[in-house]
PDB file of C-alpha atoms and ligand atoms in Angstrom:
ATOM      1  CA  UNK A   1    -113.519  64.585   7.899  1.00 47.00           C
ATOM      2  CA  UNK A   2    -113.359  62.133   4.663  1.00 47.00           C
ATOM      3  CA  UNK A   3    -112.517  58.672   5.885  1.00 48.00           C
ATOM      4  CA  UNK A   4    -112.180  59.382   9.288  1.00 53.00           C
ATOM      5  CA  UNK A   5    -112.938  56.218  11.355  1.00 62.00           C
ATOM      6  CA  UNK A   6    -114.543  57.905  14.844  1.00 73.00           C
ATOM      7  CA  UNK A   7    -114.961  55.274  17.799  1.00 83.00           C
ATOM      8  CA  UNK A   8    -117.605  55.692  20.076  1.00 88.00           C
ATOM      9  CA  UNK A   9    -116.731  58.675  22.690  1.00 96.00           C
ATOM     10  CA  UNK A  10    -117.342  57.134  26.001  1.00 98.00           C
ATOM     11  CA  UNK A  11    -117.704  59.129  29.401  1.00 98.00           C
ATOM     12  CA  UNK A  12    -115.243  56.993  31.301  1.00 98.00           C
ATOM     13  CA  UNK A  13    -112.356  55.404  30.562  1.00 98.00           C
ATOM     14  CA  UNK A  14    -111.394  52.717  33.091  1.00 98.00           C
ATOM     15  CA  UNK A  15    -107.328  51.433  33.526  1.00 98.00           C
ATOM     16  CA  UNK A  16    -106.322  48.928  35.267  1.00 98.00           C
ATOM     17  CA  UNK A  17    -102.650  47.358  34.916  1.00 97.00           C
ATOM     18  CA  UNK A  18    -103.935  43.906  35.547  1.00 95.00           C
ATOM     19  CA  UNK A  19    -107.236  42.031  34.459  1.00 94.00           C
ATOM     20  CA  UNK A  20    -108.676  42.336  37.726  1.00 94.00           C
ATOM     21  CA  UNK A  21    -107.600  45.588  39.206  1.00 96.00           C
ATOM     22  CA  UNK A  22    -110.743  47.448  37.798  1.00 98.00           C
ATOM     23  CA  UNK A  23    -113.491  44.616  39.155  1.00 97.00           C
ATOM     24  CA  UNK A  24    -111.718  45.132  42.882  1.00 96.00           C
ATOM     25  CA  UNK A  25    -111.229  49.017  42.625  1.00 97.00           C
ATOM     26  CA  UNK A  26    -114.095  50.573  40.483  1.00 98.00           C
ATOM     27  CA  UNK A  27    -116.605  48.061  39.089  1.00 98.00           C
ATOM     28  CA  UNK A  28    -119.348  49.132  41.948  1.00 98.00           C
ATOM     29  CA  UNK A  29    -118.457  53.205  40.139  1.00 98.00           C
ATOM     30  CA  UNK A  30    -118.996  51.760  36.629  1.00 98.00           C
ATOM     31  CA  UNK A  31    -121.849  49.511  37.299  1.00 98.00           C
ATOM     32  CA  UNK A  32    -124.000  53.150  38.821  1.00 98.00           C
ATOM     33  CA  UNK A  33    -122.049  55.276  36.277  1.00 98.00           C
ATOM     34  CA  UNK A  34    -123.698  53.282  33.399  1.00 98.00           C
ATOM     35  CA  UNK A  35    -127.031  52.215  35.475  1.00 98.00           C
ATOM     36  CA  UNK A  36    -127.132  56.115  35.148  1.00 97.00           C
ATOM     37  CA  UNK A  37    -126.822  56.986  31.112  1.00 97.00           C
ATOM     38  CA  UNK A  38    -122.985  56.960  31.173  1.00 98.00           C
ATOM     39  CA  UNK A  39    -120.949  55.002  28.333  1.00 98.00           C
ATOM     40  CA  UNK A  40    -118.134  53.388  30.095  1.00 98.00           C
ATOM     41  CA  UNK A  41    -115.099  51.068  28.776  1.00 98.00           C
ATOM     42  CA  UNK A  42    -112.241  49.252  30.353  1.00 98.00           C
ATOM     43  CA  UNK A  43    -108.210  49.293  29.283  1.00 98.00           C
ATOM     44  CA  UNK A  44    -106.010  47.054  30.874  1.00 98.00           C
ATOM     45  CA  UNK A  45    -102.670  47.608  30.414  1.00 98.00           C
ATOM     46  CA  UNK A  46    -101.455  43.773  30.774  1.00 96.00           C
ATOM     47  CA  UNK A  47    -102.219  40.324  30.399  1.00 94.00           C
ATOM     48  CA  UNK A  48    -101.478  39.868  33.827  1.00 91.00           C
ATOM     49  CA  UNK A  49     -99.035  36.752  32.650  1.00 90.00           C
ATOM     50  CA  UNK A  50     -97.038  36.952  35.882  1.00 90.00           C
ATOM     51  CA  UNK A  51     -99.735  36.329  38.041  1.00 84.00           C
ATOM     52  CA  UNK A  52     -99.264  32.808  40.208  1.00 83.00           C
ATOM     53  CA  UNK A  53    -102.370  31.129  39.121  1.00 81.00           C
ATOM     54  CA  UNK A  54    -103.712  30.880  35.773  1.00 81.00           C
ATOM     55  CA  UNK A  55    -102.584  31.838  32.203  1.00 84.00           C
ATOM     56  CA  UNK A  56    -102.663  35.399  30.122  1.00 84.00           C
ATOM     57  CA  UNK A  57    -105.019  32.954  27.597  1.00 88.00           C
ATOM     58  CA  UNK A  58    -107.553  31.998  30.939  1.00 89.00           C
ATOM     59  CA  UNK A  59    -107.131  35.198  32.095  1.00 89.00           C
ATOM     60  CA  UNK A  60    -108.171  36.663  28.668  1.00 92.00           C
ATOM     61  CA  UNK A  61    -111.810  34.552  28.748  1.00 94.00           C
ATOM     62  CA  UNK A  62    -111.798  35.840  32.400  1.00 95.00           C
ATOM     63  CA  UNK A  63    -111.415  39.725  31.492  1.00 96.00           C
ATOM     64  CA  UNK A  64    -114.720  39.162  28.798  1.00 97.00           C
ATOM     65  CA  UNK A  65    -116.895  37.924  30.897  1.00 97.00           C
ATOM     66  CA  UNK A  66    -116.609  40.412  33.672  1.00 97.00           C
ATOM     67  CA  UNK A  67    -116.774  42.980  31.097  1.00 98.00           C
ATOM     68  CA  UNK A  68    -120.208  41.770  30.449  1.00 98.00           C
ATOM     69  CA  UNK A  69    -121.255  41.562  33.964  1.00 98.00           C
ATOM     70  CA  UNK A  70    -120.382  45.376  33.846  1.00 98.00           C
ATOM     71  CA  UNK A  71    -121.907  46.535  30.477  1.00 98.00           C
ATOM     72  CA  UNK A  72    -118.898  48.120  29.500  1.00 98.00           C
ATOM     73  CA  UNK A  73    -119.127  49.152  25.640  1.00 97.00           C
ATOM     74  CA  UNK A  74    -115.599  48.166  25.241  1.00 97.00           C
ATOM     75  CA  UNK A  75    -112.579  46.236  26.872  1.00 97.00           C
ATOM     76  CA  UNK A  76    -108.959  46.534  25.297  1.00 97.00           C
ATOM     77  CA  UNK A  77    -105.603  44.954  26.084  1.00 97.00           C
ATOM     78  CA  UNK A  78    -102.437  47.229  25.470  1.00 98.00           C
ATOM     79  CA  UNK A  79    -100.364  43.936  25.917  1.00 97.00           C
ATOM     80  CA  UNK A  80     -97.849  45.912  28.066  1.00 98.00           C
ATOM     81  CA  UNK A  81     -95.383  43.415  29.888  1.00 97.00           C
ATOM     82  CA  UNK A  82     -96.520  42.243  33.118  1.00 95.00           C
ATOM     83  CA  UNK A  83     -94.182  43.800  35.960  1.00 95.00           C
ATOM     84  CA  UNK A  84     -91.986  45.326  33.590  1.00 96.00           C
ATOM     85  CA  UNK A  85     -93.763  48.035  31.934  1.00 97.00           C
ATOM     86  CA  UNK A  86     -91.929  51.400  32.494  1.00 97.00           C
ATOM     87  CA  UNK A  87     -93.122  54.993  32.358  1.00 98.00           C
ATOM     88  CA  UNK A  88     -91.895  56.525  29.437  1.00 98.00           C
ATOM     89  CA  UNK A  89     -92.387  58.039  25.894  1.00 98.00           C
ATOM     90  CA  UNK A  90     -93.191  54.454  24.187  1.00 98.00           C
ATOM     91  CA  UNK A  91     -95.426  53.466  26.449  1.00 98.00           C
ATOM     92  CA  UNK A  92     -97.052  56.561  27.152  1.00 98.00           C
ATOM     93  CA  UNK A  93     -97.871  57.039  23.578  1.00 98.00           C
ATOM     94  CA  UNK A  94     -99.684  53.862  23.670  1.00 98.00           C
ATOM     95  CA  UNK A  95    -102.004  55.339  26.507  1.00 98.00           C
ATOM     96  CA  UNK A  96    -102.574  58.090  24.765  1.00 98.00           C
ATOM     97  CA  UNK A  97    -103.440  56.583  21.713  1.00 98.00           C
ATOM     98  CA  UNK A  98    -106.437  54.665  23.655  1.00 98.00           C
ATOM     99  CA  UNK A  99    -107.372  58.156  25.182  1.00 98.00           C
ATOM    100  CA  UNK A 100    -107.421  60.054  22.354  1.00 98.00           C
ATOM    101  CA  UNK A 101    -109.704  56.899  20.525  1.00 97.00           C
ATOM    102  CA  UNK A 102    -112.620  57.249  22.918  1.00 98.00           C
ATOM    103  CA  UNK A 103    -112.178  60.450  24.655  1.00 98.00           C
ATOM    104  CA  UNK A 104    -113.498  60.156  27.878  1.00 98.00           C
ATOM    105  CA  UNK A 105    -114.387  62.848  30.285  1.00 98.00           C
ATOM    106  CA  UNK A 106    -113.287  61.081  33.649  1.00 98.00           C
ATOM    107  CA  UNK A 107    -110.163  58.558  33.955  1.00 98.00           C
ATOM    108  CA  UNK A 108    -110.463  56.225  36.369  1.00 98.00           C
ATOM    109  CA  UNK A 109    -106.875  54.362  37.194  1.00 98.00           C
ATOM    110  CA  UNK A 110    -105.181  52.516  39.848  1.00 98.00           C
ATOM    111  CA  UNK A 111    -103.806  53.820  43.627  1.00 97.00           C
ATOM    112  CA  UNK A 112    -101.423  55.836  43.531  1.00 94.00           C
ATOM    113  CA  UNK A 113     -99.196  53.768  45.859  1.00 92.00           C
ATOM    114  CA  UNK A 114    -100.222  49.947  46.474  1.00 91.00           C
ATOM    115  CA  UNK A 115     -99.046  46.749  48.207  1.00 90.00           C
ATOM    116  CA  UNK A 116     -97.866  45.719  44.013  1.00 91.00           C
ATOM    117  CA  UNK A 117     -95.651  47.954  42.714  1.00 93.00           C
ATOM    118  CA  UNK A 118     -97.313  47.606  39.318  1.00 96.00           C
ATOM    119  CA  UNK A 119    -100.256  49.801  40.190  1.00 97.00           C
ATOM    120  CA  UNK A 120     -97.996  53.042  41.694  1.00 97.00           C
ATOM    121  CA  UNK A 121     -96.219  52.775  38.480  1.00 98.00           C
ATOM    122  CA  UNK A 122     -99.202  52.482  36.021  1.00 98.00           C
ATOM    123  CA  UNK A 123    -101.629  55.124  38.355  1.00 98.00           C
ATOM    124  CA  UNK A 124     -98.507  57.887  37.327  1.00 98.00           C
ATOM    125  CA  UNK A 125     -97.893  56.287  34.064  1.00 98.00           C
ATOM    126  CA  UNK A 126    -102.168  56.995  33.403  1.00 98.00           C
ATOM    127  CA  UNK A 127    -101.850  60.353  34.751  1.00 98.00           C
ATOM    128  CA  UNK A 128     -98.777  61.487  32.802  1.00 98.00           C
ATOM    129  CA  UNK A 129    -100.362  60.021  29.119  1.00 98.00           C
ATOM    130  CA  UNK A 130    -103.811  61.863  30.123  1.00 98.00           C
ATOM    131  CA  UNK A 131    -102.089  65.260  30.440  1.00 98.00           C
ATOM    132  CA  UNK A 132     -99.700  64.506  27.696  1.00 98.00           C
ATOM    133  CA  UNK A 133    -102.717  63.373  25.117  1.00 98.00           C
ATOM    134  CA  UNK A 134    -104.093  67.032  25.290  1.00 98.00           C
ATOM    135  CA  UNK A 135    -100.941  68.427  23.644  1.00 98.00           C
ATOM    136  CA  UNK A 136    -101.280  68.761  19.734  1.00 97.00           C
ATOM    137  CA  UNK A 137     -97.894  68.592  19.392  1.00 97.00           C
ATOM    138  CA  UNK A 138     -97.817  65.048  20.203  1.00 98.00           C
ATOM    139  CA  UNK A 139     -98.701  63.534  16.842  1.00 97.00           C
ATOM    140  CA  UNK A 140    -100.210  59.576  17.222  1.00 97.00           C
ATOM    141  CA  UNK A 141    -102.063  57.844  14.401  1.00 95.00           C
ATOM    142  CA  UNK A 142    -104.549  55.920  14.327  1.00 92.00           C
ATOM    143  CA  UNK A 143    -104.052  53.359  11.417  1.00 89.00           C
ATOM    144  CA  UNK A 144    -103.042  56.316   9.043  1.00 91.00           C
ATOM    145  CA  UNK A 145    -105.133  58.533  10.660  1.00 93.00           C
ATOM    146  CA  UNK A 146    -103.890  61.180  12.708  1.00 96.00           C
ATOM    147  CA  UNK A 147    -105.409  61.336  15.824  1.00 96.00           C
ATOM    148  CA  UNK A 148    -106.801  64.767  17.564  1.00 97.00           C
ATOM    149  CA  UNK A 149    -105.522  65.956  20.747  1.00 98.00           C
ATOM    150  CA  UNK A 150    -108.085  64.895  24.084  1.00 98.00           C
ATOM    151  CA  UNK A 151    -107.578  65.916  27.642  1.00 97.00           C
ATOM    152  CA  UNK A 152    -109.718  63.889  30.200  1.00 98.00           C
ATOM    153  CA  UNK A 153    -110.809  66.443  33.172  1.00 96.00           C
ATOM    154  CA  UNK A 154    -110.352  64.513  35.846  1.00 97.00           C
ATOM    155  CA  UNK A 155    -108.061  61.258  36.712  1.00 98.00           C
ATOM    156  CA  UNK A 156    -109.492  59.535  39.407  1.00 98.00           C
ATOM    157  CA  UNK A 157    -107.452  56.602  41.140  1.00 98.00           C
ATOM    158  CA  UNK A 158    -109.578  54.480  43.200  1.00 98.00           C
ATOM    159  CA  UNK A 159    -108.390  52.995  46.016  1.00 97.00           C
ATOM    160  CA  UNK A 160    -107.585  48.854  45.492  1.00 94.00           C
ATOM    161  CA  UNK A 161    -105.384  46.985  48.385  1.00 91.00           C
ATOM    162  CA  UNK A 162    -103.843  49.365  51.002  1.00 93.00           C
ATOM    163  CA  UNK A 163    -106.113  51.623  52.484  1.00 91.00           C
ATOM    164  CA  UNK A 164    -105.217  54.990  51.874  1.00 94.00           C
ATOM    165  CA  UNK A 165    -107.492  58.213  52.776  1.00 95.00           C
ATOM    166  CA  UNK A 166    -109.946  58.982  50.032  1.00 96.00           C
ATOM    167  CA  UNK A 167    -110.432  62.226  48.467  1.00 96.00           C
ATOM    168  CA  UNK A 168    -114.154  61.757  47.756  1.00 95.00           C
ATOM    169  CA  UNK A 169    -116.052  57.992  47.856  1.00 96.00           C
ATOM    170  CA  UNK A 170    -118.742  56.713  45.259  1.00 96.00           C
ATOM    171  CA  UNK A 171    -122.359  55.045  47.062  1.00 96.00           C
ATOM    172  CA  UNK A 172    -122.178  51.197  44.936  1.00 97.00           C
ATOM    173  CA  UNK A 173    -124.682  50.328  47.949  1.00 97.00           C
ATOM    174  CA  UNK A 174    -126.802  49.110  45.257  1.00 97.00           C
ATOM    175  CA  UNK A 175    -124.378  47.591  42.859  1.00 98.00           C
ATOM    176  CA  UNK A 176    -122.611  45.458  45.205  1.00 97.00           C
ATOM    177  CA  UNK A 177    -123.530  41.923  44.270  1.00 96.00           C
ATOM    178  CA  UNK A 178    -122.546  43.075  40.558  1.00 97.00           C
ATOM    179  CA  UNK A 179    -119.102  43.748  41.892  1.00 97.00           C
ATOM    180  CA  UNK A 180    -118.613  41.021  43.288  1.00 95.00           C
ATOM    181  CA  UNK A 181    -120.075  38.770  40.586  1.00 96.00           C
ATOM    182  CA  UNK A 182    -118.032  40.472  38.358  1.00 97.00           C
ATOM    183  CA  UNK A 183    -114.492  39.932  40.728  1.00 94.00           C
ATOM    184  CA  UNK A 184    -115.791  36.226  40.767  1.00 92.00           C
ATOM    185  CA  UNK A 185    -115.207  36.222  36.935  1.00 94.00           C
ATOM    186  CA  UNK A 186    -111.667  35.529  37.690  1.00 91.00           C
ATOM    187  CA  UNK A 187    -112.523  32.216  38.527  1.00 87.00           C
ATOM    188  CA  UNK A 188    -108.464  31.191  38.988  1.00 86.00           C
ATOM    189  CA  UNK A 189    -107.461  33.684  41.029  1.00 82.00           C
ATOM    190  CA  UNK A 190    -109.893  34.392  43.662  1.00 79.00           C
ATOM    191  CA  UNK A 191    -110.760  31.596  46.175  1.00 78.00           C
ATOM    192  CA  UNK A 192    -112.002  28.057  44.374  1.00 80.00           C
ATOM    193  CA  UNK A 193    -111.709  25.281  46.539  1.00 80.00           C
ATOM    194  CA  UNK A 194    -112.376  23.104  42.929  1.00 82.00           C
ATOM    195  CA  UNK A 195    -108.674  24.398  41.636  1.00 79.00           C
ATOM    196  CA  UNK A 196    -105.793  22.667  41.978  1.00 80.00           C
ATOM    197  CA  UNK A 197    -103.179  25.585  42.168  1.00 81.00           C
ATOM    198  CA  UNK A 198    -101.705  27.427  44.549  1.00 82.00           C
ATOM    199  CA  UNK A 199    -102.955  29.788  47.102  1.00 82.00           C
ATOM    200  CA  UNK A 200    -101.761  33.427  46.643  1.00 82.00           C
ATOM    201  CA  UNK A 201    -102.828  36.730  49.208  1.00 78.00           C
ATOM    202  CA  UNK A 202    -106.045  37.041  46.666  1.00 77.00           C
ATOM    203  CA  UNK A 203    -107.259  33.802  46.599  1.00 81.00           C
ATOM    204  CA  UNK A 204    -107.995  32.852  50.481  1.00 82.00           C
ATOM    205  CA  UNK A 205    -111.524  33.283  51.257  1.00 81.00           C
ATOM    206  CA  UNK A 206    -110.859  35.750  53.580  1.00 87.00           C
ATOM    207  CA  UNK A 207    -109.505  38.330  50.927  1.00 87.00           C
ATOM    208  CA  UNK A 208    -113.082  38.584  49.196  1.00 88.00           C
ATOM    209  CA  UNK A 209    -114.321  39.359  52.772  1.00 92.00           C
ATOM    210  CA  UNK A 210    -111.562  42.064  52.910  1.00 91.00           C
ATOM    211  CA  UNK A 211    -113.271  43.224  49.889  1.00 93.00           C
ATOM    212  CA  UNK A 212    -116.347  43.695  51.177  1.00 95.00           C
ATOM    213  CA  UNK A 213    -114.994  44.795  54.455  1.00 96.00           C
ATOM    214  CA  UNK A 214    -113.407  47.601  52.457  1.00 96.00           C
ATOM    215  CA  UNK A 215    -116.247  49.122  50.997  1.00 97.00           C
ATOM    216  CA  UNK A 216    -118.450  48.903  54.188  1.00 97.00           C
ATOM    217  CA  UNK A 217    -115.978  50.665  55.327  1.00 96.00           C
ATOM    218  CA  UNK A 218    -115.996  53.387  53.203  1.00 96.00           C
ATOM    219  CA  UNK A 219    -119.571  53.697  53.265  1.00 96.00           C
ATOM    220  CA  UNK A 220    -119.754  54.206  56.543  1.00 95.00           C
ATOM    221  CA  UNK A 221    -117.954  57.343  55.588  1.00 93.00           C
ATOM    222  CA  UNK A 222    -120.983  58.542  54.296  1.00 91.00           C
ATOM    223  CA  UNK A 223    -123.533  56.833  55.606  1.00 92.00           C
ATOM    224  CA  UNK A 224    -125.260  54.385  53.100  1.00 95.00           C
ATOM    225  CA  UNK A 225    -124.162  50.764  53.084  1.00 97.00           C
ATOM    226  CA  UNK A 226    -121.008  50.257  50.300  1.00 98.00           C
ATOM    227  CA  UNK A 227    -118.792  52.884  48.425  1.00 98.00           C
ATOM    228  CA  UNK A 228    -115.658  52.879  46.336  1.00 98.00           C
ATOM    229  CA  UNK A 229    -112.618  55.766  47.677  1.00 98.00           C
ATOM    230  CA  UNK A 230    -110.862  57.514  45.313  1.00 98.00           C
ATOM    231  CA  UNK A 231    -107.959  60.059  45.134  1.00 97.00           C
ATOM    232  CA  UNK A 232    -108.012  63.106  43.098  1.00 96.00           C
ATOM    233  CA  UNK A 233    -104.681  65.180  42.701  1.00 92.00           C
ATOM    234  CA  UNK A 234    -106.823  68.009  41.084  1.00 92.00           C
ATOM    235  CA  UNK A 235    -109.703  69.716  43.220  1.00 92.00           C
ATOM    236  CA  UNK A 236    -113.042  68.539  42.754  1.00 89.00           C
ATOM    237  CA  UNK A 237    -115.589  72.375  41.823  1.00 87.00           C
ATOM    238  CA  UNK A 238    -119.334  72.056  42.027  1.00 86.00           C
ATOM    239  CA  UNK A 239    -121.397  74.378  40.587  1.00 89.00           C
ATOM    240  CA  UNK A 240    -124.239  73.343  43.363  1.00 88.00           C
ATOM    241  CA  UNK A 241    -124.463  72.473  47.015  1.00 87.00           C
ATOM    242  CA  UNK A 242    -126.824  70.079  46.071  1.00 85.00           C
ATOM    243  CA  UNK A 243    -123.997  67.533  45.325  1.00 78.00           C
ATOM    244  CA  UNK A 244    -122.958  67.645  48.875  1.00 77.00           C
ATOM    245  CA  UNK A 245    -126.576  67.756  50.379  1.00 75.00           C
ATOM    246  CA  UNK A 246    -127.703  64.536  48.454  1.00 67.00           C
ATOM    247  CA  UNK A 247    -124.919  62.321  50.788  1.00 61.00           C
ATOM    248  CA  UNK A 248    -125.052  64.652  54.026  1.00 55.00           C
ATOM    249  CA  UNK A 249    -124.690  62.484  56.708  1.00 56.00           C
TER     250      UNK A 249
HETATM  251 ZN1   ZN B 301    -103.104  44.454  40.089  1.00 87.62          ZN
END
């Protein structure tokens, strides 16, 4: 079409409400997914301006660099407020505006129910804008540019602070240090004995060990060393048994 600015169509899309949410839930998926071909960005919804320790400005330099840890091809901010954001028409729009930009196959979003209320809220808030963004009748522009309609074909929420039961799990066995180079980004938030702020549930030294905990866990599963667990409200089909065989345990 004449003028048409097209972004780069990426495979998966990756939400998180909060810078930060993504590194702990799916970096280990998005670090394989693009070790393997796939072109993968990063939305967060927030600035994450509530949080105890640090700034939406520190948290901003934070977000950059762990997006370059990862590889993603792009990271965007929908500025949503911290805490407050609701589930409805205005906001969904705005998630659907980012969909329909880079149309991505997969979704990948946060739990569907979690110890912060933020991430139950956004995970349905995803969900609802990534059916809603494959109806035409929805109009959303771009600039002036109307936008075409995209549905993703599968929303994925990984699994971030409780432990619920996963659908499927993704091997990161070999893309753990990334991960956790990448959560270490976040240099106010997790533990730093060199900052003078004050401690929170993420920042104790024993809540990266949780995080590591986590995803032995989950490998176990399946029998290789680390994995990320995910929840799927649509069925998984496979068109081969091989996908099974290759993780039998
Ligand atoms: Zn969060």
């Amino acid at each position: 079409m004449m003028g048409e600015k097209m972004f780069e169509k990426l495979d998966i899309l990756a939400f998180g409400v909060h810078p930060d949410d993504v590194e702990l839930g799916c970096s280990g998926t998005i670090l394989a997914s693009i070790a393997q071909g796939k072109k993968v960005g990063v939305v967060d919804l927030t600035r994450g301006e509530l949080g105890t320790r640090g700034s939406a400005e520190i948290r901003k330099e934070e977000a950059a660099a762990a997006a370059k840890v990862l590889g993603v091809t792009i990271r965007e901010n929908l500025e949503m407020a911290d805490g407050f954001f609701q589930n409805d028409e205005n906001h969904q729009r705005k998630v659907i505006e980012i969909i329909r930009k880079y149309r991505p196959e997969i979704i990948l979003c946060n739990s569907t129910e979690d110890r912060h209320p933020d991430h139950g809220r956004s995970a349905q808030l995803v969900q609802d804008a990534a059916f809603l963004s494959g109806l035409r009748k929805i109009e959303t522009y771009m600039g002036r540019q109307k936008q075409q309609e995209w549905r993703p074909k599968y929303v994925f929420h990984y699994i971030q602070d409780r432990f619920l039961h996963p659908d499927f799990v993704f091997d990161i066995s070999e893309f753990m240090e990334y991960k956790i180079k990448s959560v270490l980004c976040y240099k106010t938030q997790f533990h730093n004995p060199d900052l003078d702020e004050p401690q929170t549930y993420i920042s104790s030294p024993e809540f990266l060990e949780a995080v590591k905990a986590r995803a032995m866990m989950l490998g176990k599963r399946i029998g290789v060393k680390y994995a990320e667990g995910y929840i799927t409200k649509k069925v998984i089909g496979v068109k081969t048994f091989d996908s099974f065989i290759q993780h039998a345990t």
